[in-house]
Short mmCIF file of C-alpha atoms and ligand atoms in Angstrom, two decimals:
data_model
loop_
_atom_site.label_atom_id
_atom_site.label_comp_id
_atom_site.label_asym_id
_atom_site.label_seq_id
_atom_site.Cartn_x
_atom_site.Cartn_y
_atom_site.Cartn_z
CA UNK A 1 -29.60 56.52 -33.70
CA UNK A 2 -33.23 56.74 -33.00
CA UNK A 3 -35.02 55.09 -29.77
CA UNK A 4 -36.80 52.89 -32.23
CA UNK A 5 -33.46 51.63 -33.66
CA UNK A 6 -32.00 51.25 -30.25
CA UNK A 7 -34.69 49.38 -29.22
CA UNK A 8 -34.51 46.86 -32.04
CA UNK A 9 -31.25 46.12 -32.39
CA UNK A 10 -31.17 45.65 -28.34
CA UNK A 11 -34.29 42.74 -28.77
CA UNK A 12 -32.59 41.17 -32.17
CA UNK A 13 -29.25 41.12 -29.86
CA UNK A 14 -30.84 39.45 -27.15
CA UNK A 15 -32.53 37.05 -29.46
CA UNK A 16 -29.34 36.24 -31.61
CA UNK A 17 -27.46 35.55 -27.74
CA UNK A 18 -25.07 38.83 -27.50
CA UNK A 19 -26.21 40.01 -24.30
CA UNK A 20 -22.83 42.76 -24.60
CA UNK A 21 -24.39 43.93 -27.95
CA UNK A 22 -27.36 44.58 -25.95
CA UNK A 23 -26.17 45.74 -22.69
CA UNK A 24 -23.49 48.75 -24.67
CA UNK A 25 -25.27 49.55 -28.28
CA UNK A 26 -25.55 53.27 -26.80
CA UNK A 27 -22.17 53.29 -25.55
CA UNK A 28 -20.72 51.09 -29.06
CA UNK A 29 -22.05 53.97 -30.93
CA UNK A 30 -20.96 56.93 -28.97
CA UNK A 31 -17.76 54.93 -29.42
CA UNK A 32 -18.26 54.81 -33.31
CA UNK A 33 -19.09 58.06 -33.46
CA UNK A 34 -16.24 60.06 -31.29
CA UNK A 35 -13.87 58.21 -33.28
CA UNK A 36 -15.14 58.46 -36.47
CA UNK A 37 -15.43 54.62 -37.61
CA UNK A 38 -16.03 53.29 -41.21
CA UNK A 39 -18.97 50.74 -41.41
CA UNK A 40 -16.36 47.64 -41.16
CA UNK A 41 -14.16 49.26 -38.37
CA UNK A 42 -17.44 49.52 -36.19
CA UNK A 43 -18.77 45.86 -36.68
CA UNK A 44 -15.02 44.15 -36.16
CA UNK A 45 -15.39 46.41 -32.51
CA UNK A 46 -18.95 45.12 -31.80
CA UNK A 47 -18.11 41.00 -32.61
CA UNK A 48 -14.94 40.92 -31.62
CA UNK A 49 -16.14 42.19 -27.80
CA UNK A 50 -18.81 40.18 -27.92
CA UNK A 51 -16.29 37.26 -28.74
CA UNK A 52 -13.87 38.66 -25.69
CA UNK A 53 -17.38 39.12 -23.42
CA UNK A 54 -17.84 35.53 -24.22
CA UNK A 55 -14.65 34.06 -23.52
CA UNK A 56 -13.88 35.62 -20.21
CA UNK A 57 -17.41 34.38 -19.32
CA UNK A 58 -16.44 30.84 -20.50
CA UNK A 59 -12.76 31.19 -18.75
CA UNK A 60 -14.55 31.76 -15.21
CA UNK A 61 -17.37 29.19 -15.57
CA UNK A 62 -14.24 26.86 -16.41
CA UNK A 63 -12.03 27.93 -13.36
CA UNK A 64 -15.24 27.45 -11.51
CA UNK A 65 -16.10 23.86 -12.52
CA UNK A 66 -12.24 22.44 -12.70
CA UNK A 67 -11.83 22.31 -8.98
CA UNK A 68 -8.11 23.75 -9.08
CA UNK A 69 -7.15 24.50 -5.13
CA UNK A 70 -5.91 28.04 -6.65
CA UNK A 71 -5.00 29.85 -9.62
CA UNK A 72 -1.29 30.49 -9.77
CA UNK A 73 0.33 31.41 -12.87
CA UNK A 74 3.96 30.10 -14.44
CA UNK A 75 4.78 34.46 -14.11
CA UNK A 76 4.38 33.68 -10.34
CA UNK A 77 7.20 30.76 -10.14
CA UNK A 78 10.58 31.99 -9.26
CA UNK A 79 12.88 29.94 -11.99
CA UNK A 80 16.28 31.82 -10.35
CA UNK A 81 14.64 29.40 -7.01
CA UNK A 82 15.17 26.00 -8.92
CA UNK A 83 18.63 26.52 -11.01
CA UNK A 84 18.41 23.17 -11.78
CA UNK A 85 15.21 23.31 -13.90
CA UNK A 86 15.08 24.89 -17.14
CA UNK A 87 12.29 26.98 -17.44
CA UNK A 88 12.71 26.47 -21.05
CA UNK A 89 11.22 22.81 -20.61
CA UNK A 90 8.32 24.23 -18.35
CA UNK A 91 7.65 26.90 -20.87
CA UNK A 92 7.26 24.81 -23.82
CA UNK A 93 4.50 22.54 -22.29
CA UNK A 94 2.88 26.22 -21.82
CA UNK A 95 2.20 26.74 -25.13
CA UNK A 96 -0.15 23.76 -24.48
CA UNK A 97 0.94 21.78 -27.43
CA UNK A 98 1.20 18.63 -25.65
CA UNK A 99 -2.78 18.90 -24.80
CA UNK A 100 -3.70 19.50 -28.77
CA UNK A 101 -2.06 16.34 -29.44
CA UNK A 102 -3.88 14.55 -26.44
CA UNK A 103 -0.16 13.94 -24.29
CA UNK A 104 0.48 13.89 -20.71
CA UNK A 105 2.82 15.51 -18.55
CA UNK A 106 4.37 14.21 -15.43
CA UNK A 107 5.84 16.60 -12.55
CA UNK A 108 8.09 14.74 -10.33
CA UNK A 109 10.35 15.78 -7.32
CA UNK A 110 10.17 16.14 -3.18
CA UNK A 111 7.79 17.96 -1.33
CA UNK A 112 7.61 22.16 -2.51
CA UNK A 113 9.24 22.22 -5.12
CA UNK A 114 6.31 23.59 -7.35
CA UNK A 115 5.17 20.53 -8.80
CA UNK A 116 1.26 21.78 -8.33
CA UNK A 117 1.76 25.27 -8.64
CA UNK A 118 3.46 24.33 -12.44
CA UNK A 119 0.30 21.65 -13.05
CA UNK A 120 -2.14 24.45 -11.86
CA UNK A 121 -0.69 26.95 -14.25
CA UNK A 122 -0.36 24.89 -17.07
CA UNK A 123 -4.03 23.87 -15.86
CA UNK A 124 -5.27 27.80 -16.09
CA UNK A 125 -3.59 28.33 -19.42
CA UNK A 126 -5.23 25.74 -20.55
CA UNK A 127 -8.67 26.34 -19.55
CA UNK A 128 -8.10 30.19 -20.98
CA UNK A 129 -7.44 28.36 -24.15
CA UNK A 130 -10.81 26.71 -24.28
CA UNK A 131 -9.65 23.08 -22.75
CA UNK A 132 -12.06 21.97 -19.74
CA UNK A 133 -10.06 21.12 -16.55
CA UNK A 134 -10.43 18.59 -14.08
CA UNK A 135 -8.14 18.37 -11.05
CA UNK A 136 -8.13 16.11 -8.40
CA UNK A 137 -6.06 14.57 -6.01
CA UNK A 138 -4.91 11.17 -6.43
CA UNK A 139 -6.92 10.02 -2.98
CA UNK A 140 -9.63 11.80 -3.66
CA UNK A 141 -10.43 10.31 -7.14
CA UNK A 142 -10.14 6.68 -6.13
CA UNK A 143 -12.32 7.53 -2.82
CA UNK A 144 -14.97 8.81 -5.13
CA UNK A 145 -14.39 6.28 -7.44
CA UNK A 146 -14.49 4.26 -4.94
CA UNK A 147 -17.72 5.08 -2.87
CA UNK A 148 -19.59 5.26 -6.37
CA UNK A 149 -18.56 1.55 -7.33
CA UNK A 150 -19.95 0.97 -3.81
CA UNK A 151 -23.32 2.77 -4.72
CA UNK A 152 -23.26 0.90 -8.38
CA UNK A 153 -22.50 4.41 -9.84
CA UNK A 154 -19.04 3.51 -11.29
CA UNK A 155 -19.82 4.35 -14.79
CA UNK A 156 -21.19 7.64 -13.91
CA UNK A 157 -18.27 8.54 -11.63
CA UNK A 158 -15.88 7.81 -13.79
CA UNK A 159 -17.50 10.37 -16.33
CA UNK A 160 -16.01 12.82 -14.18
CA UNK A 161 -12.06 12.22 -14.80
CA UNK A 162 -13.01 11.10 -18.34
CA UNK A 163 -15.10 14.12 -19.83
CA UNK A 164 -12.43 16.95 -18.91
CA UNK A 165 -9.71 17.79 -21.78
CA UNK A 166 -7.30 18.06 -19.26
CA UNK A 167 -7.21 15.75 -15.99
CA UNK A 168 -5.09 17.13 -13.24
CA UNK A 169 -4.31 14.43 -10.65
CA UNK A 170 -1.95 15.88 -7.86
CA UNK A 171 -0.12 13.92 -5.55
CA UNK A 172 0.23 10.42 -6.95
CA UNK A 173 2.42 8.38 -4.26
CA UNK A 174 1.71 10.29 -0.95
CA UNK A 175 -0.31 7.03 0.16
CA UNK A 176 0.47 3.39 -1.08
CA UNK A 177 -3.06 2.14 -2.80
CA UNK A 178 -4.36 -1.59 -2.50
CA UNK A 179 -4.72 -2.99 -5.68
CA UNK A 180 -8.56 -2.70 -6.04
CA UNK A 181 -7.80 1.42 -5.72
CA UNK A 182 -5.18 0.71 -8.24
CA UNK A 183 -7.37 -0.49 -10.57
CA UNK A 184 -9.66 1.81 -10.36
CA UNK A 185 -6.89 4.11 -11.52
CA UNK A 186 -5.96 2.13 -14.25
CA UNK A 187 -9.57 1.96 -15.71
CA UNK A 188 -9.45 6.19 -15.57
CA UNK A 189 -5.70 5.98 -17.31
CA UNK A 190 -6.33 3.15 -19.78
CA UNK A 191 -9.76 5.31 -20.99
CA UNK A 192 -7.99 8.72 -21.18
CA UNK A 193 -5.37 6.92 -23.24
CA UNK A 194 -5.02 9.23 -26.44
CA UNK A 195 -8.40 10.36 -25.79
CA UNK A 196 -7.10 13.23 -23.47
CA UNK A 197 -4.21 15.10 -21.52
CA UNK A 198 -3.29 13.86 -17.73
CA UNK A 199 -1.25 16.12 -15.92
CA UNK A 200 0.14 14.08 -12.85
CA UNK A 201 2.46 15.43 -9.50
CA UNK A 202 4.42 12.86 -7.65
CA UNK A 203 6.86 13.08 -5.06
CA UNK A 204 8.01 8.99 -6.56
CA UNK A 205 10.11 7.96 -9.45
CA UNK A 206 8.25 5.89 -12.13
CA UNK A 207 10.40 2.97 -10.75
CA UNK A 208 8.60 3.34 -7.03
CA UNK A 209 5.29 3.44 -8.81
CA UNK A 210 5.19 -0.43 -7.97
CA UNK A 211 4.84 0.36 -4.21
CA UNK A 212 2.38 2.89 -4.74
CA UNK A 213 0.25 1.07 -6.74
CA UNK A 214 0.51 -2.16 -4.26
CA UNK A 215 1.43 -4.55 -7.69
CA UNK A 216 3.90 -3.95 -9.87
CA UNK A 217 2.21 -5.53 -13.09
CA UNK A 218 -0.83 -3.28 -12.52
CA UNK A 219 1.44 -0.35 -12.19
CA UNK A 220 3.39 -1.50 -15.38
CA UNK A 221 0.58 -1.20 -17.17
CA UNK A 222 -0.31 2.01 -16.14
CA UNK A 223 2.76 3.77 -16.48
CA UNK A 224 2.85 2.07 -20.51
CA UNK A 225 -0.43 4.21 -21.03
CA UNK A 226 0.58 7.29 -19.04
CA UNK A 227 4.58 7.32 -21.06
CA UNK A 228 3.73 6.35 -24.42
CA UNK A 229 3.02 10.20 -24.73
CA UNK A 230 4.16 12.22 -21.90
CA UNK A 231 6.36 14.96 -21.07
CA UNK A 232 8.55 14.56 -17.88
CA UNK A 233 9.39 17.06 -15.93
CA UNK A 234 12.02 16.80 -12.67
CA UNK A 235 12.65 19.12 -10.29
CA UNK A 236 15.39 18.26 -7.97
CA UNK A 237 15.90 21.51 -5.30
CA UNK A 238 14.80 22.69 -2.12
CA UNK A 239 11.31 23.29 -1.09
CA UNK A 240 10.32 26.90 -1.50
CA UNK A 241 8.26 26.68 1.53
CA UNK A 242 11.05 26.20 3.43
CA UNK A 243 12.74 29.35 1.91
CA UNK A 244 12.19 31.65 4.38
CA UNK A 245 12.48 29.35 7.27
CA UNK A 246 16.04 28.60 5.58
CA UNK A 247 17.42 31.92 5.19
CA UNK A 248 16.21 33.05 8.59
CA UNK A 249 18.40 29.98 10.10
CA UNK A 250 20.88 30.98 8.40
CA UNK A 251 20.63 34.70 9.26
CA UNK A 252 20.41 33.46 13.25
CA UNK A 253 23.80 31.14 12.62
CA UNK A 254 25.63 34.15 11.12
CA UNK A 255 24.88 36.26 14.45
CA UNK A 256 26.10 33.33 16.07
P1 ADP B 1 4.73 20.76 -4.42
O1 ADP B 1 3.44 20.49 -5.11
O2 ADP B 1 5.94 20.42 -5.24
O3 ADP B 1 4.81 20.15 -3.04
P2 ADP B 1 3.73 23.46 -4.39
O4 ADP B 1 3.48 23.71 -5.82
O5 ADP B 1 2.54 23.20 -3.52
O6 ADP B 1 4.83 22.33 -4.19
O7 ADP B 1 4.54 24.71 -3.79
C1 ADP B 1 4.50 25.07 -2.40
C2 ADP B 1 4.29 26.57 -2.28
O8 ADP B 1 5.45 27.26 -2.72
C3 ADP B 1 3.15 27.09 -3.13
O9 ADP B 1 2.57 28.19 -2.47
C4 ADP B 1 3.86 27.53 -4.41
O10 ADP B 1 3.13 28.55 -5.07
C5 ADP B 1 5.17 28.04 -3.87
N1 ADP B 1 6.30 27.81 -4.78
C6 ADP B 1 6.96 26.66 -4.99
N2 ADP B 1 8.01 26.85 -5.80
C7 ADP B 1 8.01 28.15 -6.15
C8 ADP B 1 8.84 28.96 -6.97
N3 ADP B 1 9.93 28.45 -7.59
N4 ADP B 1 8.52 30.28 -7.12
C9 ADP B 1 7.44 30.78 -6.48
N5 ADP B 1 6.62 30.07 -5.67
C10 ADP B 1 6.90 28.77 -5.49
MG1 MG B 2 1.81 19.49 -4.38
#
């Protein structure tokens, strides 16, 4: 290829937005060349990394943006730990079709069980498959929300648990709300109703959502909107972070 070639195609590139076109044309056609590629062969290698370039880029700037507190995977949860769960229910909301048809899904059980680490990896697959992610704690949205209604920037604030394809609110239950809060809540739920996907932890049953939400006809209605479409999941074990504490009493009342 001659310099003036190179040189081209590197501008055009640039122009047309495929910065990996640019960046590589030498090393794409050292490529094409060592392995002897037909004309088609060579341009399905060229867009198809620019496509991969692109994604990964997009995949990052999501994980960046969706506030997740980490970025655990479902190949990271030990099933064998919760014999109660079938990994078989977890696995099927993984193929993410309960976000393409704008559903929810509720994780429910006690305290380290792997209720966030299963929201956060459903969360990641999600964003690798193009969704935008949004997660939150429970307290933390309604502070925000509530801070902004203070400020008269309700609307705006609320844009932030509305926009995202996939809403991740963690910990629902850990602290009772008073029924302003709970509204507030309600307005989020009622908007993402079949608009988009809510993926909600809490350590309460849906019947216990009345104390949380300070009201039980507010929480009524929010649970209607959150159900109508929603995949439950319940884990009922031990907390893994407690494993190792566990075993090692164990271990020091078998010396005993
Ligand atoms: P929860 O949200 O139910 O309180 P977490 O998801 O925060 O629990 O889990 C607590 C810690 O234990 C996290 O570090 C999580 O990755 C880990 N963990 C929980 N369950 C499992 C499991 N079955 N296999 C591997 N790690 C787990
Ligand atoms: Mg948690």
């Amino acid at each position: 290829m001659s310099e003036l070639t190179g040189n081209r195609i590197r501008s055009t590139a640039g122009k047309l937005g495929l910065p990996h076109l640019a960046e590589t044309i030498n090393e794409f056609t050292r490529r094409a060349d060592e392995a002897k590629m037909g004309y088609l062969e060579f341009l399905d290698l060229v867009l198809s990394e620019e496509l991969a370039v692109r994604e990964d880029r997009r995949f990052r700037s999501g994980l960046r943006t969706s506030k997740l507190p980490h970025h655990k995977t479902l190949d990271e949860y030990d099933f064998s730990f919760q014999p109660e769960l079938d990994p078989r229910k977890v696995k099927d909301l993984a193929t993410l079709s309960f976000i393409e048809a704008k559903a929810n899904a509720a994780l429910l059980g006690p305290p380290g069980v792997g209720k966030t680490h299963i929201a956060v990896a459903l969360a990641v697959a999600a964003c690798r498959a193009g969704y935008s992610i949004y997660f939150t704690t429970l307290d933390d949205m309604v502070r925000n929300l509530k801070t902004a209604e203070t400020a008269g920037q309700l609307v705006n604030k609320l844009g932030t648990y509305l926009r995202p394809s996939v809403l991740v609110v963690d910990e629902v239950g850990y602290q009772p709300l008073e029924r302003a809060e709970a509204n507030l809540v309600f307005q989020v739920i009622s908007k993402r109703y079949e608009k988009g996907s809510v993926i909600l932890t809490s350590n309460k049953t849906f019947s216990e959502w009345g104390q949380v939400f300070g009201d039980e006809v507010l929480a009524t209605a929010i649970l209607d909107r959150l159900l109508h479409h929603c995949e439950v999941v319940s884990i009922n074990g031990n907390s893994y972070r407690l494993k190792n504490r566990l075993q090692a009493i164990a271990r020091d009342s078998d010396v005993a």
